[in-house]
Each structure stands twice: as structure tokens, then as C-alpha cells.
XYZ file of C-alpha atoms in Angstrom:
328
model
C 0.000 0.000 0.000
C 0.953 3.665 -0.240
C 1.452 5.661 2.939
C 2.641 9.047 4.135
C 5.590 8.292 6.413
C 7.197 10.582 8.969
C 10.987 10.304 8.568
C 12.129 13.000 11.000
C 11.428 16.645 11.888
C 9.612 18.300 8.963
C 10.290 15.285 6.741
C 7.400 13.322 5.214
C 7.565 10.888 2.323
C 4.783 9.314 0.263
C 5.953 5.778 -0.489
C 5.209 2.073 -0.284
C 4.642 0.444 3.116
C 3.673 -3.094 4.174
C -0.040 -3.845 4.158
C -1.499 -4.229 7.670
C -2.382 -7.778 8.656
C -5.595 -7.990 10.728
C -5.530 -10.374 13.678
C -8.627 -12.237 14.941
C -11.256 -9.722 16.041
C -9.891 -7.038 13.725
C -11.060 -5.658 10.402
C -9.067 -4.309 7.473
C -10.313 -0.829 6.610
C -9.742 0.885 3.286
C -9.115 4.471 4.401
C -10.999 7.062 2.372
C -10.589 10.148 4.586
C -8.073 10.981 7.310
C -7.622 14.345 9.004
C -4.405 16.085 10.021
C -4.441 16.615 13.793
C -2.467 19.020 15.938
C -0.716 16.017 17.481
C 0.386 14.968 13.989
C 1.855 18.446 13.584
C 3.676 18.153 16.913
C 5.241 14.898 15.746
C 6.065 16.387 12.338
C 7.974 19.184 14.069
C 9.882 16.677 16.222
C 8.120 17.752 19.432
C 6.646 14.369 20.396
C 9.078 11.755 21.648
C 6.222 9.238 21.748
C 6.178 9.244 17.950
C 9.701 8.422 16.760
C 10.567 8.201 13.066
C 9.970 6.322 10.871
C 6.246 6.133 11.559
C 2.903 6.387 9.789
C 1.000 9.156 11.583
C -2.738 9.914 11.399
C -5.638 8.759 13.562
C -8.752 10.708 12.442
C -10.031 8.246 9.874
C -13.030 6.758 8.123
C -13.377 4.207 5.358
C -14.812 0.873 4.265
C -14.226 -2.583 5.729
C -12.512 -4.834 3.186
C -13.076 -8.586 3.330
C -14.817 -10.826 5.858
C -18.467 -10.863 6.937
C -18.576 -7.057 7.285
C -17.135 -6.423 3.816
C -18.317 -3.093 2.399
C -19.491 -1.619 5.710
C -18.804 2.102 6.028
C -17.122 2.950 9.346
C -15.433 5.675 11.307
C -12.559 4.636 13.561
C -12.105 5.261 17.270
C -8.296 5.086 17.284
C -7.945 4.678 21.057
C -7.533 1.037 22.074
C -7.998 0.240 25.772
C -7.725 -3.040 27.691
C -11.396 -3.262 28.735
C -10.639 -4.889 32.092
C -8.812 -2.349 34.299
C -10.507 -0.123 36.889
C -10.673 2.860 34.523
C -12.229 0.794 31.731
C -14.747 -0.786 34.099
C -15.763 2.715 35.276
C -16.407 3.855 31.707
C -13.254 5.976 31.686
C -11.433 3.871 29.131
C -9.550 6.938 27.899
C -7.600 6.737 31.178
C -6.693 3.062 30.771
C -3.011 2.661 31.770
C -2.540 0.237 28.874
C -4.279 2.411 26.266
C -2.750 2.571 22.810
C -3.563 4.735 19.833
C -2.855 4.224 16.179
C -0.061 6.549 14.974
C 1.999 5.736 18.055
C 4.303 2.686 18.260
C 3.683 -0.175 18.035
C 0.561 0.748 16.021
C 0.995 2.468 12.660
C -1.407 5.249 11.794
C -4.009 6.052 9.156
C -2.050 8.229 6.711
C -2.179 5.121 4.569
C -4.453 3.276 2.205
C -5.323 0.597 4.786
C -5.474 0.209 8.580
C -6.351 -2.756 10.805
C -8.625 -2.087 13.778
C -10.615 -4.219 16.208
C -14.373 -4.481 15.809
C -15.359 -2.625 18.976
C -13.516 0.507 17.774
C -15.584 0.803 14.606
C -18.798 2.819 14.362
C -21.033 2.182 11.356
C -21.549 5.264 9.171
C -24.907 5.790 7.403
C -24.860 5.993 3.615
C -25.823 9.688 3.567
C -22.754 10.790 5.554
C -19.633 11.599 3.488
C -16.397 10.049 4.726
C -14.861 13.495 5.293
C -17.617 14.255 7.816
C -17.346 10.813 9.407
C -13.616 11.314 9.967
C -14.424 14.385 12.092
C -15.872 12.173 14.834
C -12.424 11.808 16.405
C -11.372 15.468 16.689
C -14.865 16.666 17.617
C -15.117 13.943 20.287
C -12.245 15.656 22.115
C -14.319 18.819 22.456
C -17.498 16.845 23.155
C -15.750 15.116 26.074
C -14.421 18.398 27.518
C -17.825 20.071 27.245
C -19.573 17.090 28.858
C -17.238 17.226 31.844
C -17.591 20.998 32.163
C -21.392 20.787 31.941
C -21.403 18.073 34.610
C -19.360 20.341 36.892
C -21.437 23.466 36.181
C -24.917 22.517 34.893
C -26.062 26.148 35.031
C -23.409 27.318 32.529
C -24.718 29.643 29.831
C -21.637 31.373 28.372
C -18.387 29.993 26.999
C -15.035 31.141 25.695
C -13.174 28.833 23.329
C -9.465 29.490 22.870
C -8.284 28.402 19.432
C -10.283 28.199 16.220
C -8.830 25.036 14.721
C -10.778 21.806 14.471
C -10.502 21.121 18.224
C -11.749 24.575 19.173
C -14.464 24.692 16.524
C -15.522 21.150 17.442
C -15.779 22.268 21.073
C -17.910 25.258 20.052
C -20.261 23.009 18.077
C -20.377 20.576 21.005
C -21.260 23.418 23.376
C -24.262 24.290 21.228
C -25.316 20.646 20.928
C -25.128 20.330 24.722
C -27.112 23.479 25.463
C -24.673 26.417 25.650
C -25.276 28.949 22.867
C -23.453 32.148 23.922
C -19.968 31.327 22.614
C -16.919 33.421 21.747
C -13.923 31.931 19.918
C -10.525 33.597 20.231
C -8.351 32.954 17.167
C -5.133 34.897 16.432
C -4.795 33.885 12.758
C -6.726 36.470 10.746
C -7.221 34.138 7.794
C -8.713 31.447 10.024
C -10.731 33.973 12.034
C -12.366 35.430 8.906
C -13.221 31.888 7.755
C -14.855 31.083 11.104
C -16.977 34.214 10.842
C -17.949 34.045 7.171
C -18.170 30.296 6.607
C -18.889 28.780 10.032
C -21.156 31.512 11.460
C -19.057 31.769 14.616
C -18.442 34.780 16.865
C -14.670 34.791 16.447
C -12.412 37.592 17.639
C -8.727 38.419 17.855
C -7.055 37.973 21.268
C -6.540 41.757 21.266
C -10.309 42.250 21.008
C -11.148 40.156 24.060
C -12.215 42.665 26.755
C -9.962 42.481 29.780
C -12.922 42.198 32.144
C -14.888 39.623 30.094
C -15.835 36.587 32.191
C -17.339 33.264 31.065
C -18.958 30.309 32.803
C -16.904 27.824 30.786
C -13.530 28.310 29.118
C -12.242 25.647 26.728
C -8.521 25.822 25.941
C -8.017 23.951 22.689
C -4.396 25.102 22.319
C -2.593 24.409 25.578
C 0.236 26.945 25.725
C 1.215 29.024 28.749
C -0.293 32.129 27.128
C -3.628 30.438 26.431
C -3.785 29.012 29.955
C -3.171 32.536 31.268
C -6.110 33.711 29.167
C -8.256 30.851 30.452
C -7.558 31.522 34.118
C -8.098 35.278 33.650
C -11.462 34.938 31.917
C -13.192 32.148 33.828
C -15.793 33.711 36.086
C -15.804 33.023 39.838
C -17.109 29.503 40.244
C -16.473 28.817 36.548
C -14.823 25.888 34.796
C -11.780 25.555 32.561
C -11.701 22.535 30.253
C -8.128 22.044 29.047
C -7.691 20.014 25.847
C -4.605 21.427 24.167
C -1.157 19.884 24.491
C 0.955 22.718 23.101
C 3.383 22.853 26.034
C 3.482 21.269 29.440
C 3.857 24.044 32.008
C 3.074 27.643 32.882
C 0.262 30.112 32.503
C -2.313 29.309 35.156
C -3.090 31.950 37.782
C -3.364 29.510 40.668
C -3.995 32.261 43.227
C -7.019 33.615 41.326
C -8.309 30.122 40.618
C -8.075 29.268 44.314
C -9.656 32.474 45.611
C -12.415 32.378 42.984
C -13.020 28.615 43.196
C -12.422 28.070 39.485
C -12.379 24.404 38.510
C -9.646 23.206 36.155
C -10.334 19.974 34.278
C -7.619 18.308 32.277
C -9.343 16.384 29.481
C -7.678 13.604 27.520
C -9.304 12.494 24.264
C -12.743 10.923 24.983
C -14.379 7.762 26.228
C -15.710 5.163 23.814
C -19.209 6.407 24.679
C -18.219 10.008 23.937
C -16.948 8.862 20.541
C -20.202 7.059 19.783
C -22.263 10.026 20.987
C -20.248 12.424 18.821
C -20.618 10.188 15.776
C -24.379 10.015 16.343
C -24.548 13.808 16.678
C -22.804 14.050 13.291
C -25.226 11.566 11.744
C -28.222 13.439 13.198
C -27.005 16.830 11.974
C -26.762 18.279 15.500
C -23.232 19.578 14.837
C -24.146 21.544 11.755
C -23.118 21.033 8.119
C -19.462 20.261 8.969
C -18.420 21.748 5.647
C -15.304 23.475 6.972
C -12.740 20.951 5.732
C -10.353 21.049 2.785
C -9.637 17.791 0.928
C -6.278 16.899 -0.632
C -4.776 13.656 -1.950
C -2.561 11.823 0.552
C 0.314 12.236 -1.903
C 0.132 15.996 -1.260
C 0.490 15.455 2.479
C 3.942 17.085 2.766
C 2.600 20.304 1.231
C -0.459 20.182 3.470
C 1.703 19.980 6.591
C 3.875 22.828 5.332
C 0.813 24.988 4.664
C -0.573 24.332 8.140
C 2.828 25.117 9.640
C 2.931 28.444 7.779
C -0.665 29.399 8.655
C -1.739 29.422 5.014
C -4.898 27.316 5.452
C -8.140 29.066 6.427
C -10.088 25.802 6.847
C -9.865 24.375 10.390
C -9.180 20.874 9.058
C -7.350 19.386 6.081
C -8.603 15.927 5.114
C -6.242 13.650 3.183
C -7.648 11.087 0.738
C -5.375 8.022 0.384
C -7.050 6.687 -2.767
C -7.267 9.927 -4.764
């Protein structure tokens, strides 16, 4: 098969790779759409020691089962594989399984390829009317869905929200907020090209960081970026008694105003990916149309992956998500 292979910092090559070999309980999936995630970009830049070269990246995927009794079934892939038997898994918090593995991280190759093998329980059937590009958004949007669910559980009375970052994670969180009952949402996005796209194409209230009033306070703040500067923004703009849902993994330390958070009883929730139920709920919300038209992606052939990464790196892409098509 053909695959896009990470060979080192800012080095990607489109070349032949061994076909995956499904084991019992797994299916072979012909990948038809796979999104570029921020974590893929971190690896591409050499910032993720968990993803050493050479490696096939990519984990936001959808396609068609090839062979076996489910041949031809359209599916979207939950890339997070948990053990199913530990305390976290038994509590329904399988995203916290100590033995969890994800495709695109050794020993599991990722989905920037024409085929991937995945176990049955990680596959969600996609209705015929849903394009594969939309189905592949279940994974990134599930991250925001999970963060919003936890924030809403902590503060059921929440009515206003600030989302930091207007990429797919931030936009997915904004759409999840609406689907879960919070409609007064502001997105802060520093890239003018992206910000204009969010306003004109996605009907979002998106502003520059410089236009965020210093005294503006929100019930819920979702940080979809995860840098010290964005955490500083989050802790400054959560209202007393509010909630910060932290998704982004930009850098590991700094930014939080612990004194203000303590004195104002602001809850900080670190959120990692999503549970299997969150993934299924997000997929169903996509199928039902509760997350909107989801027409804010840009499609490119997998062979153009190196240019796509370079364009994202340079901030030249207005669309929040680039979808790669391995069979184009």
C-alpha cells in the first residue's frame, strides 16, 4: 500500500509500506478520509518523543471494511484502544486506561495510509448519507465533546463559553457546546485568515485575542491550544465559580493563575481524548445533523500530504481541518 511516512522533523515521504495484517477480532479498513491533527503536527515538528521516526501518523479516519463478513461496511474509527478490564475501563473511563494505545503511536501504525487494521469494537457504522470526510471528524470533535460534557457536569447552570483556538478542536468544542445546550460562545483565534473563515463560513463569533475585553468573564472556558499564554487567558477569563476545560497539548507548564483560581473557586479539568461512549455520541450527533453542516474541511490527496503539513505550519490554510484522501 501507499502511505505518508514521517521520517524525521519536517520530513514526510509518500511511499510504499507493508499492508497491515488484521488479527482475529480485527477488520481491514480501506481508508478514504483521514484528518491532520495538531498532534500529527507536533510529531512532524519533532516535538513528540512518543512518535519516533519512521512512523505512519494519522488517527482521524473513516473508510470501508474490506473482506470478511462485514465487507463493504462504512465505518469511522475510534483510534484509542484500551484493555477493557482495568478499573478505569470498568468505570467507563477507558480513555484513562493505563494500557491504552492509539494508532499513529508505536507499536501501532497510523491512518495516513491506504489501509489500517482495527478491532471491531472501535468501529462505528456510518450511514450511507454521511460523506467520509464528515465521518472522519468524529475523532477530533469527540475531544471537544468530552471536555464540554465534563464541564457541563461540573457546572450545569453554565450559559456562556469562551473557546481558545479556532482550529478543528476549538471549533468542534464550540459546536459541542451548542449541541449540549450552551449557545453564547466566543472563539478567540489569532490567525486572521482562520478567524475570517470562522466568521464568514462557520457563522461563529470569532475575535482576535486583542479584542477580548480584559474584564470579560465566562462560565466555561475551553482551551483547545494548551500553551502558557492560552492558559493565562483561560484563568483570567473564567468567572468566579467557573470551569476551565483544558484540551490542548501545546506545552506542558506555565500560565495558570493559581492564586485567582483558588480564591475564585475556578475548577480546572484536564481532558484527555474521549471515552468510547463520547466517541459514539459524537458520531451520532454528526449523523443526526446536531453539529451543523461540517463543511469546513479542505480535501487533498494523501500524496500531497507534505505540502499540506507545510501549509498548516505556515498558517496558510483558512479551513480548520485538512482531510487527506489516500485513494485519490
